């Protein structure tokens, strides 16, 4: 199926969705909103410190979380194929509800470790199943054209809910310190109600045969082998993935792991953390929906490199100035993240050959992303435990500013333009889908990184 940014202006009007399709969209919106509404996100670092955990323990748990997410991504895909996407969503909601109650019942290292392990399991159960159910459900109702809008609407509603709810976390904690975790558990339980209300999908022609093939070991091995061959055949694709790892690690470590330590270092109290995170969320959401604001005179690969360096500079800048400058830099960091994610995602999708297993290759990128984040979280914990937050920020920026230009030069050397010039006399060029990234969109937004 063509990528959404390949469609140009004046799109064909989508047919009116059936009542069942509209019901699926509404229930999916409710599920996505409540399942991803983690009230504790702005304060979990300070909450764990108040519970007696050291920086090393807090960031060690985060490292274990990333590793667990990587490991859970593999078997949960098999589980979804065997029990169905709808049942997988229900299982994920149950696990998420229990996960959010763990810190309330056991506010200790063990309790927080169980909490994050269960979060990893719950999110991996639903990471692919939600989109799969929505896509299959709308296709079964002949409403394929509504899929992209439905995905975007669900994400927009989820971001709006966070913007509204996160500023309330500080006052709620003043009344009841455990309220963010209790409210997160209640939200997850609400998502379970939406998952239980999802209708059973009508069987499609050939669906049973596809399910049977999907459960065979041989099919999995063939897809894995095809993914490895695609990576070996095109140096351009793995380099783009490595570029994406740099972006994901910077954004994830800053917005999740270092967000609260940076604010606390500059005297910004916990009661204001929810408001700052809400402002960052608004900045990221606006930028994610507007990649056409980036000039088309610069190639997408060059934009990713430039934005990555800008991310590193904004991160280093948080070590300077006062509280207001830090908040402004964090919002700028979030906006840059919003711009770079859709561009990077587009680059990787354009580089995947048409006959390669796209989902497998994107899963490989996701696993590598979180594996690198696991290592970065350990390093961040060690720096914080030693009281060297500023050194961590400056050194992270310096490493990024050195590696990204080197990686960009390698991309220019091995990218689609260079091989075509050298091999013109040897034979035909490779397929355009695999090696010719399309320019940035002008009239359409791109769905942001999940």
Short mmCIF file of N, CA and C in Angstrom, two decimals, residues 242-371:
data_model
loop_
_atom_site.label_atom_id
_atom_site.label_comp_id
_atom_site.label_asym_id
_atom_site.label_seq_id
_atom_site.Cartn_x
_atom_site.Cartn_y
_atom_site.Cartn_z
N UNK A 242 20.39 3.18 12.05
CA UNK A 242 21.32 3.66 13.08
C UNK A 242 21.08 5.15 13.34
N UNK A 243 20.82 5.90 12.30
CA UNK A 243 20.48 7.30 12.46
C UNK A 243 19.23 7.46 13.32
N UNK A 244 18.25 6.59 13.11
CA UNK A 244 17.04 6.63 13.91
C UNK A 244 17.28 6.25 15.36
N UNK A 245 18.23 5.33 15.60
CA UNK A 245 18.56 4.95 16.97
C UNK A 245 19.10 6.16 17.74
N UNK A 246 19.95 6.95 17.08
CA UNK A 246 20.49 8.14 17.73
C UNK A 246 19.37 9.10 18.13
N UNK A 247 18.41 9.31 17.22
CA UNK A 247 17.30 10.21 17.51
C UNK A 247 16.45 9.67 18.65
N UNK A 248 16.09 8.39 18.57
CA UNK A 248 15.20 7.81 19.56
C UNK A 248 15.85 7.83 20.94
N UNK A 249 17.13 7.51 21.03
CA UNK A 249 17.81 7.47 22.32
C UNK A 249 17.86 8.85 22.95
N UNK A 250 18.23 9.87 22.16
CA UNK A 250 18.25 11.23 22.70
C UNK A 250 16.89 11.64 23.23
N UNK A 251 15.86 11.46 22.42
CA UNK A 251 14.53 11.92 22.82
C UNK A 251 13.98 11.13 24.00
N UNK A 252 14.16 9.82 23.98
CA UNK A 252 13.62 9.00 25.06
C UNK A 252 14.32 9.27 26.38
N UNK A 253 15.63 9.33 26.37
CA UNK A 253 16.37 9.54 27.61
C UNK A 253 16.07 10.92 28.19
N UNK A 254 15.94 11.93 27.32
CA UNK A 254 15.65 13.27 27.82
C UNK A 254 14.22 13.38 28.33
N UNK A 255 13.25 12.97 27.52
CA UNK A 255 11.85 13.22 27.85
C UNK A 255 11.31 12.30 28.93
N UNK A 256 11.97 11.17 29.16
CA UNK A 256 11.48 10.24 30.18
C UNK A 256 12.44 10.16 31.37
N UNK A 257 13.71 9.89 31.10
CA UNK A 257 14.64 9.61 32.18
C UNK A 257 15.27 10.86 32.80
N UNK A 258 15.59 11.87 31.99
CA UNK A 258 16.27 13.05 32.51
C UNK A 258 15.34 14.23 32.71
N UNK A 259 14.10 14.10 32.31
CA UNK A 259 13.16 15.22 32.38
C UNK A 259 13.04 15.74 33.82
N UNK A 260 12.74 14.86 34.77
CA UNK A 260 12.56 15.31 36.15
C UNK A 260 13.87 15.69 36.84
N UNK A 261 14.96 14.92 36.67
CA UNK A 261 16.22 15.37 37.28
C UNK A 261 16.66 16.76 36.82
N UNK A 262 16.46 17.08 35.54
CA UNK A 262 16.84 18.40 35.04
C UNK A 262 15.99 19.49 35.70
N UNK A 263 14.68 19.25 35.79
CA UNK A 263 13.82 20.25 36.42
C UNK A 263 14.15 20.43 37.90
N UNK A 264 14.37 19.32 38.60
CA UNK A 264 14.71 19.42 40.03
C UNK A 264 16.05 20.11 40.23
N UNK A 265 17.00 19.87 39.32
CA UNK A 265 18.32 20.50 39.42
C UNK A 265 18.22 22.02 39.35
N UNK A 266 17.21 22.53 38.64
CA UNK A 266 17.05 23.97 38.47
C UNK A 266 15.96 24.54 39.39
N UNK A 267 15.60 23.79 40.40
CA UNK A 267 14.68 24.30 41.42
C UNK A 267 13.22 24.33 41.02
N UNK A 268 12.85 23.62 39.98
CA UNK A 268 11.45 23.56 39.56
C UNK A 268 10.77 22.44 40.34
N UNK A 269 9.80 22.77 41.15
CA UNK A 269 9.19 21.82 42.08
C UNK A 269 8.32 20.80 41.34
N UNK A 270 8.06 19.70 42.04
CA UNK A 270 7.30 18.59 41.45
C UNK A 270 5.90 19.03 41.03
N UNK A 271 5.32 19.97 41.74
CA UNK A 271 3.95 20.40 41.43
C UNK A 271 3.85 21.02 40.03
N UNK A 272 4.99 21.50 39.48
CA UNK A 272 4.97 22.12 38.16
C UNK A 272 5.39 21.17 37.05
N UNK A 273 5.83 19.95 37.40
CA UNK A 273 6.33 19.03 36.39
C UNK A 273 5.26 18.63 35.40
N UNK A 274 4.03 18.44 35.88
CA UNK A 274 2.95 18.05 34.98
C UNK A 274 2.66 19.13 33.96
N UNK A 275 2.69 20.41 34.38
CA UNK A 275 2.45 21.49 33.44
C UNK A 275 3.54 21.61 32.39
N UNK A 276 4.81 21.40 32.82
CA UNK A 276 5.92 21.46 31.86
C UNK A 276 5.79 20.32 30.84
N UNK A 277 5.48 19.12 31.33
CA UNK A 277 5.35 17.99 30.42
C UNK A 277 4.17 18.18 29.46
N UNK A 278 3.11 18.82 29.96
CA UNK A 278 1.96 19.11 29.08
C UNK A 278 2.38 20.09 27.98
N UNK A 279 3.15 21.12 28.33
CA UNK A 279 3.63 22.07 27.33
C UNK A 279 4.52 21.39 26.30
N UNK A 280 5.38 20.48 26.75
CA UNK A 280 6.24 19.74 25.84
C UNK A 280 5.39 18.86 24.91
N UNK A 281 4.34 18.27 25.45
CA UNK A 281 3.47 17.41 24.64
C UNK A 281 2.77 18.21 23.54
N UNK A 282 2.32 19.42 23.87
CA UNK A 282 1.69 20.27 22.86
C UNK A 282 2.69 20.61 21.77
N UNK A 283 3.92 20.98 22.17
CA UNK A 283 4.95 21.34 21.18
C UNK A 283 5.25 20.16 20.25
N UNK A 284 5.37 18.97 20.82
CA UNK A 284 5.68 17.80 19.99
C UNK A 284 4.52 17.45 19.07
N UNK A 285 3.29 17.54 19.59
CA UNK A 285 2.12 17.20 18.77
C UNK A 285 1.99 18.14 17.58
N UNK A 286 2.18 19.45 17.80
CA UNK A 286 2.06 20.41 16.70
C UNK A 286 3.13 20.15 15.64
N UNK A 287 4.37 19.93 16.09
CA UNK A 287 5.46 19.72 15.12
C UNK A 287 5.30 18.40 14.39
N UNK A 288 4.82 17.36 15.07
CA UNK A 288 4.66 16.05 14.43
C UNK A 288 3.67 16.11 13.27
N UNK A 289 2.67 16.95 13.39
CA UNK A 289 1.65 17.05 12.35
C UNK A 289 2.01 18.02 11.25
N UNK A 290 3.19 18.67 11.34
CA UNK A 290 3.53 19.69 10.36
C UNK A 290 4.93 19.49 9.77
N UNK A 291 5.25 18.31 9.24
CA UNK A 291 6.57 18.15 8.62
C UNK A 291 6.74 19.00 7.37
N UNK A 292 5.62 19.48 6.79
CA UNK A 292 5.73 20.31 5.59
C UNK A 292 6.31 21.69 5.90
N UNK A 293 6.45 22.03 7.19
CA UNK A 293 7.09 23.29 7.53
C UNK A 293 8.59 23.24 7.24
N UNK A 294 9.17 22.06 7.13
CA UNK A 294 10.59 21.93 6.82
C UNK A 294 10.81 22.19 5.33
N UNK A 295 11.86 22.91 5.01
CA UNK A 295 12.13 23.27 3.62
C UNK A 295 12.40 22.03 2.77
N UNK A 296 11.85 22.02 1.57
CA UNK A 296 12.09 20.92 0.65
C UNK A 296 13.42 21.04 -0.07
N UNK A 297 14.13 22.15 0.14
CA UNK A 297 15.43 22.32 -0.49
C UNK A 297 16.49 21.45 0.19
N UNK A 298 16.21 20.97 1.38
CA UNK A 298 17.13 20.10 2.12
C UNK A 298 16.57 18.69 2.07
N UNK A 299 17.41 17.72 1.80
CA UNK A 299 16.96 16.33 1.70
C UNK A 299 16.49 15.82 3.06
N UNK A 300 15.57 14.83 3.09
CA UNK A 300 15.12 14.28 4.37
C UNK A 300 16.25 13.76 5.24
N UNK A 301 17.23 13.06 4.63
CA UNK A 301 18.36 12.55 5.42
C UNK A 301 19.14 13.69 6.05
N UNK A 302 19.32 14.78 5.31
CA UNK A 302 20.04 15.93 5.86
C UNK A 302 19.24 16.58 6.98
N UNK A 303 17.91 16.62 6.83
CA UNK A 303 17.08 17.18 7.90
C UNK A 303 17.22 16.37 9.18
N UNK A 304 17.25 15.06 9.07
CA UNK A 304 17.39 14.23 10.27
C UNK A 304 18.73 14.51 10.95
N UNK A 305 19.78 14.65 10.16
CA UNK A 305 21.09 14.96 10.74
C UNK A 305 21.09 16.32 11.42
N UNK A 306 20.55 17.33 10.73
CA UNK A 306 20.51 18.68 11.31
C UNK A 306 19.66 18.72 12.58
N UNK A 307 18.51 18.08 12.55
CA UNK A 307 17.63 18.08 13.72
C UNK A 307 18.24 17.29 14.87
N UNK A 308 18.99 16.25 14.56
CA UNK A 308 19.65 15.48 15.61
C UNK A 308 20.69 16.34 16.34
N UNK A 309 21.47 17.10 15.58
CA UNK A 309 22.44 18.01 16.20
C UNK A 309 21.72 19.09 17.01
N UNK A 310 20.60 19.59 16.48
CA UNK A 310 19.82 20.58 17.23
C UNK A 310 19.27 20.00 18.52
N UNK A 311 18.85 18.74 18.50
CA UNK A 311 18.39 18.07 19.72
C UNK A 311 19.52 18.03 20.76
N UNK A 312 20.71 17.66 20.30
CA UNK A 312 21.85 17.58 21.21
C UNK A 312 22.17 18.96 21.80
N UNK A 313 22.10 20.02 20.97
CA UNK A 313 22.38 21.37 21.46
C UNK A 313 21.34 21.82 22.48
N UNK A 314 20.07 21.52 22.22
CA UNK A 314 19.02 21.88 23.18
C UNK A 314 19.20 21.13 24.49
N UNK A 315 19.59 19.86 24.40
CA UNK A 315 19.82 19.07 25.61
C UNK A 315 20.97 19.64 26.42
N UNK A 316 22.08 20.00 25.76
CA UNK A 316 23.22 20.59 26.46
C UNK A 316 22.85 21.95 27.05
N UNK A 317 22.00 22.69 26.35
CA UNK A 317 21.62 24.01 26.83
C UNK A 317 20.86 23.99 28.13
N UNK A 318 20.23 22.86 28.47
CA UNK A 318 19.50 22.79 29.74
C UNK A 318 20.44 22.85 30.94
N UNK A 319 21.73 22.69 30.72
CA UNK A 319 22.69 22.82 31.82
C UNK A 319 22.98 24.28 32.13
N UNK A 320 22.49 25.20 31.32
CA UNK A 320 22.76 26.62 31.48
C UNK A 320 21.49 27.36 31.87
N UNK A 321 21.66 28.58 32.37
CA UNK A 321 20.52 29.45 32.58
C UNK A 321 19.65 29.07 33.75
N UNK A 322 18.49 29.76 33.81
CA UNK A 322 17.56 29.57 34.91
C UNK A 322 16.39 28.70 34.53
N UNK A 323 15.40 28.60 35.42
CA UNK A 323 14.26 27.70 35.20
C UNK A 323 13.49 27.98 33.91
N UNK A 324 13.26 29.27 33.59
CA UNK A 324 12.47 29.58 32.41
C UNK A 324 13.19 29.17 31.13
N UNK A 325 14.52 29.36 31.10
CA UNK A 325 15.28 28.93 29.93
C UNK A 325 15.24 27.42 29.78
N UNK A 326 15.31 26.71 30.89
CA UNK A 326 15.26 25.24 30.85
C UNK A 326 13.92 24.77 30.29
N UNK A 327 12.83 25.37 30.76
CA UNK A 327 11.51 24.99 30.26
C UNK A 327 11.39 25.28 28.77
N UNK A 328 11.90 26.44 28.34
CA UNK A 328 11.85 26.79 26.92
C UNK A 328 12.66 25.81 26.09
N UNK A 329 13.85 25.42 26.58
CA UNK A 329 14.68 24.48 25.84
C UNK A 329 14.03 23.10 25.78
N UNK A 330 13.39 22.68 26.85
CA UNK A 330 12.71 21.38 26.84
C UNK A 330 11.54 21.38 25.84
N UNK A 331 10.83 22.51 25.78
CA UNK A 331 9.74 22.60 24.79
C UNK A 331 10.31 22.62 23.37
N UNK A 332 11.43 23.31 23.17
CA UNK A 332 12.07 23.29 21.85
C UNK A 332 12.56 21.89 21.52
N UNK A 333 13.10 21.20 22.50
CA UNK A 333 13.54 19.82 22.30
C UNK A 333 12.37 18.94 21.86
N UNK A 334 11.23 19.10 22.52
CA UNK A 334 10.04 18.31 22.17
C UNK A 334 9.57 18.63 20.76
N UNK A 335 9.60 19.92 20.37
CA UNK A 335 9.19 20.29 19.02
C UNK A 335 10.13 19.69 17.98
N UNK A 336 11.43 19.74 18.24
CA UNK A 336 12.39 19.14 17.32
C UNK A 336 12.16 17.64 17.18
N UNK A 337 11.84 17.00 18.31
CA UNK A 337 11.52 15.57 18.27
C UNK A 337 10.30 15.32 17.39
N UNK A 338 9.29 16.19 17.53
CA UNK A 338 8.10 16.04 16.70
C UNK A 338 8.39 16.16 15.22
N UNK A 339 9.29 17.05 14.85
CA UNK A 339 9.67 17.19 13.44
C UNK A 339 10.44 15.98 12.94
N UNK A 340 11.41 15.51 13.73
CA UNK A 340 12.36 14.51 13.23
C UNK A 340 11.76 13.12 13.14
N UNK A 341 10.82 12.77 14.01
CA UNK A 341 10.28 11.41 14.00
C UNK A 341 9.60 11.05 12.68
N UNK A 342 8.63 11.85 12.20
CA UNK A 342 7.97 11.47 10.94
C UNK A 342 8.91 11.45 9.75
N UNK A 343 9.90 12.37 9.73
CA UNK A 343 10.85 12.38 8.62
C UNK A 343 11.70 11.11 8.65
N UNK A 344 12.19 10.74 9.85
CA UNK A 344 12.99 9.53 9.96
C UNK A 344 12.18 8.29 9.61
N UNK A 345 10.94 8.24 10.06
CA UNK A 345 10.09 7.09 9.75
C UNK A 345 9.86 6.97 8.25
N UNK A 346 9.64 8.10 7.59
CA UNK A 346 9.45 8.11 6.15
C UNK A 346 10.70 7.60 5.42
N UNK A 347 11.86 8.04 5.87
CA UNK A 347 13.11 7.61 5.25
C UNK A 347 13.27 6.10 5.31
N UNK A 348 13.04 5.53 6.48
CA UNK A 348 13.23 4.08 6.64
C UNK A 348 12.21 3.32 5.80
N UNK A 349 10.96 3.76 5.80
CA UNK A 349 9.94 3.07 5.01
C UNK A 349 10.24 3.16 3.51
N UNK A 350 10.75 4.30 3.05
CA UNK A 350 11.11 4.44 1.65
C UNK A 350 12.26 3.53 1.27
N UNK A 351 13.16 3.26 2.24
CA UNK A 351 14.35 2.47 1.95
C UNK A 351 14.11 0.97 1.99
N UNK A 352 12.99 0.53 2.55
CA UNK A 352 12.70 -0.90 2.62
C UNK A 352 12.29 -1.40 1.23
N UNK A 353 12.98 -2.39 0.67
CA UNK A 353 12.59 -2.92 -0.65
C UNK A 353 11.16 -3.44 -0.64
N UNK A 354 10.53 -3.38 -1.79
CA UNK A 354 9.13 -3.78 -1.88
C UNK A 354 8.87 -5.22 -1.53
N UNK A 355 9.84 -6.12 -1.79
CA UNK A 355 9.63 -7.54 -1.54
C UNK A 355 10.18 -7.97 -0.19
N UNK A 356 10.64 -7.03 0.65
CA UNK A 356 11.19 -7.38 1.96
C UNK A 356 10.09 -7.35 3.02
N UNK A 357 10.25 -8.12 4.10
CA UNK A 357 9.25 -8.12 5.19
C UNK A 357 9.34 -6.82 5.98
N UNK A 358 8.50 -5.86 5.64
CA UNK A 358 8.56 -4.52 6.22
C UNK A 358 8.39 -4.54 7.73
N UNK A 359 7.36 -5.27 8.22
CA UNK A 359 7.10 -5.27 9.66
C UNK A 359 8.27 -5.85 10.43
N UNK A 360 8.89 -6.90 9.90
CA UNK A 360 10.03 -7.51 10.58
C UNK A 360 11.19 -6.53 10.67
N UNK A 361 11.46 -5.82 9.57
CA UNK A 361 12.55 -4.86 9.58
C UNK A 361 12.28 -3.71 10.54
N UNK A 362 11.05 -3.22 10.60
CA UNK A 362 10.73 -2.15 11.53
C UNK A 362 10.79 -2.64 12.97
N UNK A 363 10.47 -3.92 13.22
CA UNK A 363 10.60 -4.48 14.56
C UNK A 363 12.06 -4.56 14.96
N UNK A 364 12.92 -4.91 14.01
CA UNK A 364 14.36 -4.93 14.30
C UNK A 364 14.83 -3.55 14.74
N UNK A 365 14.38 -2.52 14.03
CA UNK A 365 14.76 -1.16 14.41
C UNK A 365 14.27 -0.82 15.80
N UNK A 366 13.03 -1.21 16.12
CA UNK A 366 12.46 -0.93 17.44
C UNK A 366 13.24 -1.64 18.54
N UNK A 367 13.61 -2.90 18.30
CA UNK A 367 14.35 -3.66 19.30
C UNK A 367 15.72 -3.02 19.54
N UNK A 368 16.40 -2.62 18.46
CA UNK A 368 17.71 -2.00 18.61
C UNK A 368 17.57 -0.66 19.34
N UNK A 369 16.53 0.12 19.02
CA UNK A 369 16.29 1.39 19.71
C UNK A 369 16.27 1.21 21.22
N UNK A 370 15.47 0.27 21.66
CA UNK A 370 15.29 0.08 23.09
C UNK A 370 16.50 -0.58 23.75
N UNK A 371 17.21 -1.38 22.98
CA UNK A 371 18.44 -1.95 23.51
C UNK A 371 19.48 -0.87 23.81
#
